[in-house]
Coordinates of C-alpha atoms and ligand atoms in Angstrom, one line a residue:
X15 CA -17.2 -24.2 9.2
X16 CA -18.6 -21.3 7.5
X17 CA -16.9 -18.5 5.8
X18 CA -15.9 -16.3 2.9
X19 CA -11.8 -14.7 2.6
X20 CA -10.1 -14.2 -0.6
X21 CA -7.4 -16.8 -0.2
X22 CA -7.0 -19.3 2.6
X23 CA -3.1 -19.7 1.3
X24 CA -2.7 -15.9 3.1
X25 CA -2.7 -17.5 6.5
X26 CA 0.5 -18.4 7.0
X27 CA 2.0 -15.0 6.2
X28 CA -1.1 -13.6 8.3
X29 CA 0.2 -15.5 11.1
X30 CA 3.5 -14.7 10.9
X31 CA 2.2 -11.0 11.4
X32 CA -0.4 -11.4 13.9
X33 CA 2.5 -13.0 16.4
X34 CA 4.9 -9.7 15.5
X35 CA 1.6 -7.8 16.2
X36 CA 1.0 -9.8 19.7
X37 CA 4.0 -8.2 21.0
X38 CA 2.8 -4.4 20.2
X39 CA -0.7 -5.0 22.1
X40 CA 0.5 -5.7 25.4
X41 CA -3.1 -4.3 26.4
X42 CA -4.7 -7.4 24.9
X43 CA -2.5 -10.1 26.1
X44 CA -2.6 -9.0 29.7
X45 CA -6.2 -9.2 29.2
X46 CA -6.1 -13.2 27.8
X47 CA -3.4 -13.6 30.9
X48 CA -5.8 -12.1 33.2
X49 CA -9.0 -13.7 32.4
X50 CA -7.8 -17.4 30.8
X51 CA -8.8 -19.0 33.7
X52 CA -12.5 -17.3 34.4
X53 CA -13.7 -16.7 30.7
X54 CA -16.2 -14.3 31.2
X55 CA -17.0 -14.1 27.4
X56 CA -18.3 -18.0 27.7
X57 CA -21.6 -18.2 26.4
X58 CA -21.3 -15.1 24.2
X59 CA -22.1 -15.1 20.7
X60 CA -20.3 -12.3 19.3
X61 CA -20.9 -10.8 16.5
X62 CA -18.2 -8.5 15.0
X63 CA -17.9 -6.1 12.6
X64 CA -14.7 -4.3 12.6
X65 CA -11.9 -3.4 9.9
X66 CA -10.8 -7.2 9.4
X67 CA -7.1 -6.5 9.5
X68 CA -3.9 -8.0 11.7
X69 CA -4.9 -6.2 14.8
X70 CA -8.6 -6.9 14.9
X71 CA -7.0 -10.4 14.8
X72 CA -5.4 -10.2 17.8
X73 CA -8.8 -8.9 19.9
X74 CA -10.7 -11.9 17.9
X75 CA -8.5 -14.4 19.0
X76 CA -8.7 -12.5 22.5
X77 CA -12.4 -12.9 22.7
X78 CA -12.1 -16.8 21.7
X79 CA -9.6 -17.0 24.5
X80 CA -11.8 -15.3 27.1
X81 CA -14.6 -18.0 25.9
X82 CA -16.8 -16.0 23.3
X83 CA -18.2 -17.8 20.3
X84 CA -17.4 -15.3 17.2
X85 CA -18.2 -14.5 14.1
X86 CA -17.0 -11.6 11.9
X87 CA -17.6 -9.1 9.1
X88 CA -15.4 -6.3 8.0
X89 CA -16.9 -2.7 8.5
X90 CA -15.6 -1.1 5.1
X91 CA -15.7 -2.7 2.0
X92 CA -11.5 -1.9 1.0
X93 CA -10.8 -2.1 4.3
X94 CA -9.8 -6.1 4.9
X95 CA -6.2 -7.6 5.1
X96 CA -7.0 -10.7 3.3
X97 CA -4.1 -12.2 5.2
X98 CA -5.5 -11.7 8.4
X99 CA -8.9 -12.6 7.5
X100 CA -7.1 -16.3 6.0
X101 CA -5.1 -16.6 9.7
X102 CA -8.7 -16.2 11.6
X103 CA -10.4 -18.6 9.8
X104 CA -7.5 -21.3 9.9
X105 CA -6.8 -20.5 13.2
X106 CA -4.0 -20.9 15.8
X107 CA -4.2 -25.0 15.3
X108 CA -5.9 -25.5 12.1
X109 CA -4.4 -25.7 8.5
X110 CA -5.5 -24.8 5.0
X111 CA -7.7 -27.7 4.6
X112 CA -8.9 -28.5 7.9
X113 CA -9.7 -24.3 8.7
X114 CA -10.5 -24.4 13.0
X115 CA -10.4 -21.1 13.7
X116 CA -13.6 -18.1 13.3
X117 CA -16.1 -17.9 10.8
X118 CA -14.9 -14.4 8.7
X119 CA -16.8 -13.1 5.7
X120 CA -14.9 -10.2 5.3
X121 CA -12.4 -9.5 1.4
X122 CA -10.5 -6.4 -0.1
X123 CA -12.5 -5.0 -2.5
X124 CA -16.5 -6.2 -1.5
X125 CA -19.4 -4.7 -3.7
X126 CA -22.0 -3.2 -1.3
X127 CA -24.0 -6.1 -2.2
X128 CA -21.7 -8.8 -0.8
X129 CA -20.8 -6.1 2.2
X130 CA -24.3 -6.6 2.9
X131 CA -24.3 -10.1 2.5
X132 CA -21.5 -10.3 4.5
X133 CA -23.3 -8.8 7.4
X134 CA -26.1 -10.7 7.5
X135 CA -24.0 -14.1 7.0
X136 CA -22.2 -12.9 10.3
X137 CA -25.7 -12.0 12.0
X138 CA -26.8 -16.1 11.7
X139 CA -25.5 -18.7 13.9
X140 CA -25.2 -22.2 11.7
X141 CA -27.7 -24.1 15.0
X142 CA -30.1 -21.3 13.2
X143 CA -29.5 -18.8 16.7
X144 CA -28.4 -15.2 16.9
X145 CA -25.7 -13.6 18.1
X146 CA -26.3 -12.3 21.7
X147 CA -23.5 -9.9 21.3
X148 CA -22.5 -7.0 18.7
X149 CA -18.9 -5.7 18.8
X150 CA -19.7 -2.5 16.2
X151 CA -17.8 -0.2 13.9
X152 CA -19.8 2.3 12.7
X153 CA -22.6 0.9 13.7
X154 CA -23.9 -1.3 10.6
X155 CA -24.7 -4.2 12.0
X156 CA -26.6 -2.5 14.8
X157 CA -28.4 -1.0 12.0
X158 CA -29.5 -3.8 10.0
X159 CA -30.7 -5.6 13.4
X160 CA -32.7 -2.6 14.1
X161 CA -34.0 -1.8 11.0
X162 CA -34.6 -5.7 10.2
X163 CA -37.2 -5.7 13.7
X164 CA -38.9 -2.0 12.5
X165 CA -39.5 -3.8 9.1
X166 CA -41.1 -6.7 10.8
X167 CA -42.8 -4.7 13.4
X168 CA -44.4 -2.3 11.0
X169 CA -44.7 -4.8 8.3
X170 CA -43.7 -2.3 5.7
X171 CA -40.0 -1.0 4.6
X172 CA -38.7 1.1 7.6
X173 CA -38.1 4.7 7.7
X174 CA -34.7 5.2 5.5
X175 CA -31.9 6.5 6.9
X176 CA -29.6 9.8 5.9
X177 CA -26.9 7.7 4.0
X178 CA -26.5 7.0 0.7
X179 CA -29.6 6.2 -1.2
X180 CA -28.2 3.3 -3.4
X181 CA -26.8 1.9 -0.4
X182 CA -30.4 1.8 1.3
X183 CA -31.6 0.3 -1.4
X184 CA -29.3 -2.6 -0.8
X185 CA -29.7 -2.8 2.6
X186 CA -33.7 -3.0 2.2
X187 CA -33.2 -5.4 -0.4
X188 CA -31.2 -7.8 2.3
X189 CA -33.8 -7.3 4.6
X190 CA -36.4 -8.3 2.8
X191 CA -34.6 -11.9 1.2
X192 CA -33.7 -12.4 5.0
X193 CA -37.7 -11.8 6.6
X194 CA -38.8 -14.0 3.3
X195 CA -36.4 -16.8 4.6
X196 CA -37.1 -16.4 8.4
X197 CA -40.0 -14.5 9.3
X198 CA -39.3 -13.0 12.6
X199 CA -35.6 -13.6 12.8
X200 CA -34.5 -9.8 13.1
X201 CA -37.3 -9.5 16.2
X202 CA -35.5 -12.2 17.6
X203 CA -31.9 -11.1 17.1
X204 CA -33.0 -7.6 18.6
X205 CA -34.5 -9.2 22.1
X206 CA -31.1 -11.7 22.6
X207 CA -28.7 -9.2 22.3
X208 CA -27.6 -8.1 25.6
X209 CA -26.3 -5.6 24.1
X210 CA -23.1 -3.3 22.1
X211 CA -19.7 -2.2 22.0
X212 CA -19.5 0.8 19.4
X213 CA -15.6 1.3 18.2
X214 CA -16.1 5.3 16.5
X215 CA -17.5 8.5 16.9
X216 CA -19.6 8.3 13.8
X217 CA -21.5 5.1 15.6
X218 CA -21.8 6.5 18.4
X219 CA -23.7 9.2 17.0
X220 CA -25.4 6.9 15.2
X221 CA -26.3 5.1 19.2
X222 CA -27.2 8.3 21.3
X223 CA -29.8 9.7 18.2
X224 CA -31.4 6.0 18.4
X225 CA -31.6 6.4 22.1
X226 CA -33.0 10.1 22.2
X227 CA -35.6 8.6 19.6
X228 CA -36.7 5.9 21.6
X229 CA -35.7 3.2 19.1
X230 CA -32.7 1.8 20.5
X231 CA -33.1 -2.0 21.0
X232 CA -30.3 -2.6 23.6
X233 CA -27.9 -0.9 25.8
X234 CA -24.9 0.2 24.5
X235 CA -21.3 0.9 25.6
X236 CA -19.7 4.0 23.9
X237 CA -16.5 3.1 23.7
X238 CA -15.0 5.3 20.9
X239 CA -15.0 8.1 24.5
X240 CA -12.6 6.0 26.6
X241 CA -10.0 8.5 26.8
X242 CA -7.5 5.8 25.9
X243 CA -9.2 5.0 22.4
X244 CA -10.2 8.7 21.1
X245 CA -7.4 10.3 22.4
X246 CA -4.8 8.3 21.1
X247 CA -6.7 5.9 18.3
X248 CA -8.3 8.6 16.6
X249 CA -5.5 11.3 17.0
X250 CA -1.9 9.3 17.0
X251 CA -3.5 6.4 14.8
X252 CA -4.5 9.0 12.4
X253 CA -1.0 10.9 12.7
X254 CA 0.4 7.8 11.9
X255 CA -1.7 6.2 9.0
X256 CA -2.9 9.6 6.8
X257 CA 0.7 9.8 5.7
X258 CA 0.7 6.4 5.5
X259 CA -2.2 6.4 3.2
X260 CA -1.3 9.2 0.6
X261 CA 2.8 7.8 0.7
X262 CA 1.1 4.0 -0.7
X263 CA -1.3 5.6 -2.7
X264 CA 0.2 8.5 -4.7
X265 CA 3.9 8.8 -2.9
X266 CA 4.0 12.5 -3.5
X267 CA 6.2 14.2 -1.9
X268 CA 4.2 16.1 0.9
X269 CA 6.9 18.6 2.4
X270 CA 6.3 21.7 0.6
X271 CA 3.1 21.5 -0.1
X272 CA -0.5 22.9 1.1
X273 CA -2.5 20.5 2.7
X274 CA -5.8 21.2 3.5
X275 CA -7.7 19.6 6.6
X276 CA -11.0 20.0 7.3
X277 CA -12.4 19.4 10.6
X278 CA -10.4 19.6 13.9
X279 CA -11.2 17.1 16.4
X280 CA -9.5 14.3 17.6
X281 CA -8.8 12.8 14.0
X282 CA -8.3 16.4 12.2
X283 CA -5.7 17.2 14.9
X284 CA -3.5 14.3 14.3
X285 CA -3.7 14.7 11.0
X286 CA -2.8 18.2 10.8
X287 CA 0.4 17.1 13.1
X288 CA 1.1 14.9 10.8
X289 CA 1.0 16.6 7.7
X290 CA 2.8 19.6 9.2
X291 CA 5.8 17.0 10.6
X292 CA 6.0 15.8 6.9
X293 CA 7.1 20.2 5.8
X294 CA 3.1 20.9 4.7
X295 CA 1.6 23.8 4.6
X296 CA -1.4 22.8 6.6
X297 CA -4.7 24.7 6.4
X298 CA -7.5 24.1 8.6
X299 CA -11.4 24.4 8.2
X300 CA -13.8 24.6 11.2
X301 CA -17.3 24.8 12.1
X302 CA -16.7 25.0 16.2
X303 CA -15.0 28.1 17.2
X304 CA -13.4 26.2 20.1
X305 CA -11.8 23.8 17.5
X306 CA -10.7 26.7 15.0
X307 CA -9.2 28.5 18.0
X308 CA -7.8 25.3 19.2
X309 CA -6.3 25.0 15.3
X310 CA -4.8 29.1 15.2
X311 CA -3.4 28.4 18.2
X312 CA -1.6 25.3 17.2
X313 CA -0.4 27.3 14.4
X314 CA -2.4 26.5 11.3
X315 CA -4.4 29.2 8.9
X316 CA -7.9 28.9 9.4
X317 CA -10.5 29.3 6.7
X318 CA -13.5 28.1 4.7
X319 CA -12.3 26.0 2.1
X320 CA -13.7 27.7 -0.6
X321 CA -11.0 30.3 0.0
X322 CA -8.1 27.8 -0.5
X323 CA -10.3 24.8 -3.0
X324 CA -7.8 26.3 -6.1
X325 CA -4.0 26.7 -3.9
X326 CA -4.1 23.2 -2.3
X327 CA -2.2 20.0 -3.2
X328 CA -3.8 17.6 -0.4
X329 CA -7.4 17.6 0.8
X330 CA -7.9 15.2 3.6
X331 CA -11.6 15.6 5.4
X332 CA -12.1 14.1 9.3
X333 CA -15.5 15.5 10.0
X334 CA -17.7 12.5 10.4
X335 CA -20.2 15.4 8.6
X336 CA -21.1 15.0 5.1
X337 CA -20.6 16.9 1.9
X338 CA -17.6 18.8 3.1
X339 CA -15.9 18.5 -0.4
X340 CA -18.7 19.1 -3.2
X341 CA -18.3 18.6 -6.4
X342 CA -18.1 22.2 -7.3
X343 CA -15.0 22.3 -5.1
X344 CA -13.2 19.8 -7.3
X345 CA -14.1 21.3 -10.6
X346 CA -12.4 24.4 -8.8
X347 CA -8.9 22.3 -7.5
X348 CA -5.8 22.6 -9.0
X349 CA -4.3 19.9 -11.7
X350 CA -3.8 16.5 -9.5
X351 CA -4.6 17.7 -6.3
X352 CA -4.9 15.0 -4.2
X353 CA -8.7 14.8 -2.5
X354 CA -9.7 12.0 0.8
X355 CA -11.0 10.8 3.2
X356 CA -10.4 9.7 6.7
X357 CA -13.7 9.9 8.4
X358 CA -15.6 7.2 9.1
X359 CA -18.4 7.3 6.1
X360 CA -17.9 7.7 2.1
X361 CA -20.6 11.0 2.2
X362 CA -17.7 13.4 3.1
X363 CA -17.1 14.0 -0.5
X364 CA -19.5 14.2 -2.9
X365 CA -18.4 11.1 -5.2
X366 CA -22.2 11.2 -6.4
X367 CA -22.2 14.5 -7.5
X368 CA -18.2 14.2 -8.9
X369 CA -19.3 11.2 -11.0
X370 CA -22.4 13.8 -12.6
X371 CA -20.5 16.4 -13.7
X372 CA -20.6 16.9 -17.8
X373 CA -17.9 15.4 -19.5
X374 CA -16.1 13.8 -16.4
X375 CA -13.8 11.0 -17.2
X376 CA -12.2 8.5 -14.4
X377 CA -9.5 6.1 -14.9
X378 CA -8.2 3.7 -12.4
X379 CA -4.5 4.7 -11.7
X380 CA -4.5 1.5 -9.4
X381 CA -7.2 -0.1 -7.0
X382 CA -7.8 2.7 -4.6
X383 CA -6.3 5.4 -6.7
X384 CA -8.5 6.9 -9.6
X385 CA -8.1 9.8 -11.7
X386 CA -10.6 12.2 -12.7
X387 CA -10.3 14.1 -15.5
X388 CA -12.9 17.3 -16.1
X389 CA -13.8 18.6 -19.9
X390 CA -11.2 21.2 -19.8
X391 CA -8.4 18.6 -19.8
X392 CA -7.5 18.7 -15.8
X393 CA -7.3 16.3 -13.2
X394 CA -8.0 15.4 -9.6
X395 CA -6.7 11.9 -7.8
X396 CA -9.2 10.7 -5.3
X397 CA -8.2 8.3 -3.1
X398 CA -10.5 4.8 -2.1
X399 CA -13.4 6.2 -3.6
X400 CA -14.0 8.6 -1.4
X401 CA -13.6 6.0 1.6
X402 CA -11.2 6.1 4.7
X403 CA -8.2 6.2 3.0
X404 CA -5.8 5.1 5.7
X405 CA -7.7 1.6 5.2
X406 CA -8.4 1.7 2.1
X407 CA -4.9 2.9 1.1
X408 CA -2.4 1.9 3.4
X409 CA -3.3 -0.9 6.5
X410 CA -4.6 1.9 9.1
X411 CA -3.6 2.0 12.6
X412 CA -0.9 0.3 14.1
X413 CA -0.5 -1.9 16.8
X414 CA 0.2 -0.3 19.7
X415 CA -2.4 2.2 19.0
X416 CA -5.2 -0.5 18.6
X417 CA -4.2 -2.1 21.7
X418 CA -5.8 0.6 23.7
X419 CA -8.9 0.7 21.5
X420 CA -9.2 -3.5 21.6
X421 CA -8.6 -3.2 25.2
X422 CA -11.6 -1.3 26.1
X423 CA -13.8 -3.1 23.6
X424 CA -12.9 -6.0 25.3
X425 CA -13.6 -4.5 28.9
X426 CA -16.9 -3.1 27.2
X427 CA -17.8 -6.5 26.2
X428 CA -17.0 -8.1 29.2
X429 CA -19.1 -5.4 31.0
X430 CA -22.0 -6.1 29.1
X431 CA -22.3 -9.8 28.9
X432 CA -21.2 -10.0 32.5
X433 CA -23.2 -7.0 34.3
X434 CA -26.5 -7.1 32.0
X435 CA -28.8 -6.3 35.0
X436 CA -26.7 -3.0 35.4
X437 CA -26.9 -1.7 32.1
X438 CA -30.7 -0.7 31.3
X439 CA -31.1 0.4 27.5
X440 CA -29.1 3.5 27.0
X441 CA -25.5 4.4 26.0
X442 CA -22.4 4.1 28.5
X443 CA -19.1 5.0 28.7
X444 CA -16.6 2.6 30.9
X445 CA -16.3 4.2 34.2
X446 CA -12.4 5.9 34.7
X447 CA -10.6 3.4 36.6
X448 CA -11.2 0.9 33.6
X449 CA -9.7 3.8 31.5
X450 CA -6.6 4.5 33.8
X451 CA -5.9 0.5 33.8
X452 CA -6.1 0.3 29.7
X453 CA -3.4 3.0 29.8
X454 CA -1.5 2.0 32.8
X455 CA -1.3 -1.8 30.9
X456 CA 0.5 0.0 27.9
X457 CA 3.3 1.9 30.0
X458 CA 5.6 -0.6 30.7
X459 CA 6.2 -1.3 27.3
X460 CA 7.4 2.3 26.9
X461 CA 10.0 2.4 29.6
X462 CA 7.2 4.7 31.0
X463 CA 8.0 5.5 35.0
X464 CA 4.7 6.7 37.0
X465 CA 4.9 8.9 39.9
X466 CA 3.2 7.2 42.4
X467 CA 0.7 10.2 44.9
X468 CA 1.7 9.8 48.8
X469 CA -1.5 9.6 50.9
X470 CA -0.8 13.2 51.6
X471 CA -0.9 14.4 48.3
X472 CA -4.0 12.3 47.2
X473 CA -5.3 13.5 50.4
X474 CA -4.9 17.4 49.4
X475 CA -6.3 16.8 45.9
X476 CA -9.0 14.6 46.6
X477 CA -8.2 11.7 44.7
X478 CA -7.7 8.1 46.1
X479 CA -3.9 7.1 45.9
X480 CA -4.8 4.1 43.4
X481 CA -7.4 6.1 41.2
X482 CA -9.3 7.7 39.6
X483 CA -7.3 10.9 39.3
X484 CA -9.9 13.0 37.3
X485 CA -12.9 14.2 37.6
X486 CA -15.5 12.6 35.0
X487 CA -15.7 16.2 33.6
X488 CA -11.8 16.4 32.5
X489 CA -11.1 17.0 29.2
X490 CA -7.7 15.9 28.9
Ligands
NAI574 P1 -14.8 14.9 16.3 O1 -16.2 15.1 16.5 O2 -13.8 14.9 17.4 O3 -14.2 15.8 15.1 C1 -14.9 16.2 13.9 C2 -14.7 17.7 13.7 O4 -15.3 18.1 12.5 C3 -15.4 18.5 14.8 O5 -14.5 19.3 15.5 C4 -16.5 19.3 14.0 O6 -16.7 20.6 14.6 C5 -15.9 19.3 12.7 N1 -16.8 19.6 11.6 C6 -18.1 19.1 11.5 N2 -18.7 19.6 10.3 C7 -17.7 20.3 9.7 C8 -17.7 21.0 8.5 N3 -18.8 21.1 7.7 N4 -16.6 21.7 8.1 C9 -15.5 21.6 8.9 N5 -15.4 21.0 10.1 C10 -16.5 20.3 10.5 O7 -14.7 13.4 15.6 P2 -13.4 12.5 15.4 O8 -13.3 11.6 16.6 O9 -12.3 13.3 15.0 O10 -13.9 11.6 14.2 C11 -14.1 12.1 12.9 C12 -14.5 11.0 11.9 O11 -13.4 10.1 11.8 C13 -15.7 10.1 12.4 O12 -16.4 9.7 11.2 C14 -15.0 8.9 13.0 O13 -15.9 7.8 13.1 C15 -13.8 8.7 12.1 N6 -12.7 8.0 12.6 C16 -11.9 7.4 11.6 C17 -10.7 6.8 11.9 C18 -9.9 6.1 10.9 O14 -9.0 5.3 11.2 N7 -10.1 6.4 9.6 C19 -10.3 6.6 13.4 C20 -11.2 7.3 14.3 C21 -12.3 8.0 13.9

């Protein structure tokens, strides 16, 4: 078998925590205990690429169960648990030397090069095939399919994208070692993928601009707008793992001080919670006037941050936009304020333009946590380079939380691979009674009692007594 971790020798202690984590994803294993017997997934090649930590474990080893050939990549470059990328690749039956489980290529700590690499190992089956199926995070491996086939179609380098110019150069520089090896091979991979599951907002952006341009390859399920996923992933994960992030990285005390988040959506609010539950002063900055009234009314001060930039101690952006925090902002903050990230991309703060300024100095404090220290003497500590800290810090979401979000990727992929004549290219979300069962499987575990509608009641508000019991227009 195939593969690149840091240290096979991890697996054993990643085991030990992907059984603890079994019992907090009670989404997942009713899935396995549902489906062991049909395997839908047989005959899918999937490819991941998806923070390779203990509870993307779990939905691997879910998808192997329900049949599905896999293959994986991590989605960040700091965000791996080498542990659980060890346990995958040994497996549930295998050992050290004789590894039986998934082909990972996935390490803490990858350059952008081997991230890349990475990828396109994960993109290649070892009979020479491709993957017919793309479990996404962010969307870079749906990128470097499409981009690989607009290279070869056009025979010239494809149009660039908005990201990071040093990082296109490296994705055009795999692209073109991989059409020198295999002519043709990203055409191919494009026409036998039935299609994609896309984990986060910031992909499925990414999805629905490809789509209204005409480009996209192959249909796509959206499933970052489950309610279950970006109503509770992005908002309680994040409650939970921001603090997490900035108490492994820095262990400031946060009570006290003025925390500054910008943006107010599903991940900004549960960050704001957060910080507020922890005694912060928490600031908020805005772009949609539903959001900043959303945020005044929850009880934060609303403002542009170059009002606050000098008074705050934590600066924490969820905007999925880029160049929230410039570098002119950080020349401006106060003496070890503490500056990240928790959006899906690095380009939120400016780490280009930080790294430019005259005289700047940075010192690693420890992986993840550097120090930057201006001419005049002070400092700022920014955390995983600029990249989601609560990976790249801490080990993100928990369990429970990631349950919900596996669950519907694993719906999604069923849905897919199973229904292919019903999805046309374009980008879907998973109809509401698949929603309603990913929550209803997580109740029990809770203690959680549901009121159960008489046919009277269902009758008077128009709802069958099983389901759904919203509109698709409710916002929740
Ligand atoms: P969202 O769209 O619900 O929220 C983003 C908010 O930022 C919006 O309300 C928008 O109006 C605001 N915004 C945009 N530009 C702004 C600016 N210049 N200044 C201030 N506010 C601005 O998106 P969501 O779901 O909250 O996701 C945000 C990011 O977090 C995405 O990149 C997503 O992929 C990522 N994400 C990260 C997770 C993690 O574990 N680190 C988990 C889930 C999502």
């Amino acid at each position: 078998m195939d593969f690149k971790v840091a240290d096979l020798s991890l697996a054993d202690f990643g085991r030990r925590e992907i059984r603890l984590a079994e019992h907090e994803m009670p989404g997942l294993m009713s899935v396995r205990e549902e489906y062991a017997a049909a395997k839908p997934l047989r005959g899918a090649r999937i490819m991941g690429s998806l923070h390779m930590t203990i509870q993307t474990a779990v939905l691997i080893e879910t998808l192997v169960d329900l049949g599905a050939d896999v293959r994986w990549v991590s989605c960040n470059i700091f965000s791996t648990q080498d542990h659980a990328a060890a346990a995958v690749v040994v497996g549930r039956d295998g050992t050290v030397d004789e590894p039986k489980g998934i082909p990972v290529f996935a390490w803490k700590g990858e350059t952008l090069e081997e991230y890349w690499w990475c990828t396109d190992q994960a993109l290649r089956w070892p009979d020479g095939g491709t993957p017919n199926m793309i479990l996404d995070d962010g969307g870079d491996a749906t990128l470097l399919v499409h981009k690989g086939a607009e290279y070869e179609k056009l025979g010239s380098v494809p149009t660039a994208t908005a990201d990071d110019p040093e990082e296109w150069g490296v994705i055009l520089e795999t692209l073109r070692r991989t059409i020198a090896e295999q002519p043709g091979r990203w055409t191919e991979t494009a026409k036998n993928v039935k299609g994609v599951t896309e984990e986060t907002t910031t992909g499925v952006h990414r999805l629905y601009e490809m789509h209204k341009a005409g480009t996209l390859a192959f249909p796509a399920i959206n499933v970052n707008d489950s309610v279950t996923k970006s109503k509770f992933d992005n908002k309680y994960g994040c409650r939970h793992s921001v603090i997490d992030g900035l108490n492994r990285a820095t262990d400031v005390l946060i009570g006290g001080k003025v925390a500054v988040v910008c943006g107010y959506g599903d991940v900004g609010k549960g960050c704001a919670e957060a910080l507020k539950g922890q005694g912060a002063r928490v600031i908020v900055t805005e772009i949609d006037p539903i959001c900043a009234l959303q945020a005044a009314m929850d009880g934060f001060q609303v403002t542009v941050l170059e009002d606050v930039v000098d008074k705050a101690d934590i600066f924490v952006t969820t905007t999925g936009n880029f160049n929230i925090i410039r570098a002119d902002h950080m020349e401006r903050m106060k003496h070890q304020a503490i500056v990240s990230n928790i959006g899906h991309f690095d380009n939120e703060i400016d780490m280009t333009g930080l790294a430019k300024i005259p005289g700047v100095v940075k010192t690693e404090i420890k992986p993840q946590v550097h120090e930057w220290r201006f001419a005049d003497g002070h400092t700022i500590l920014v955390l995983a380079e600029g990249r989601l800290m609560n990976l790249g810090c801490a080990t993100g979401h928990p369990s429970f939380v990631m349950s919900n979000s596996f669950t519907n990727q694993v719906i999604a992929q069923i849905e897919l691979f199973t229904k292919t004549e019903e999805y046309p290219v374009g980008v879907y979300v998973l109809p509401k009674h698949l929603d309603e069962k990913v929550a209803r499987l997580h109740l029990d575990a809770l203690g959680v009692k549901l009121t159960e509608l008489t046919k009277e009641q269902a009758a008077y508000i128009g709802v069958h007594q099983e389901g759904p019991y919203k509109p698709d227009h409710y916002r929740y």
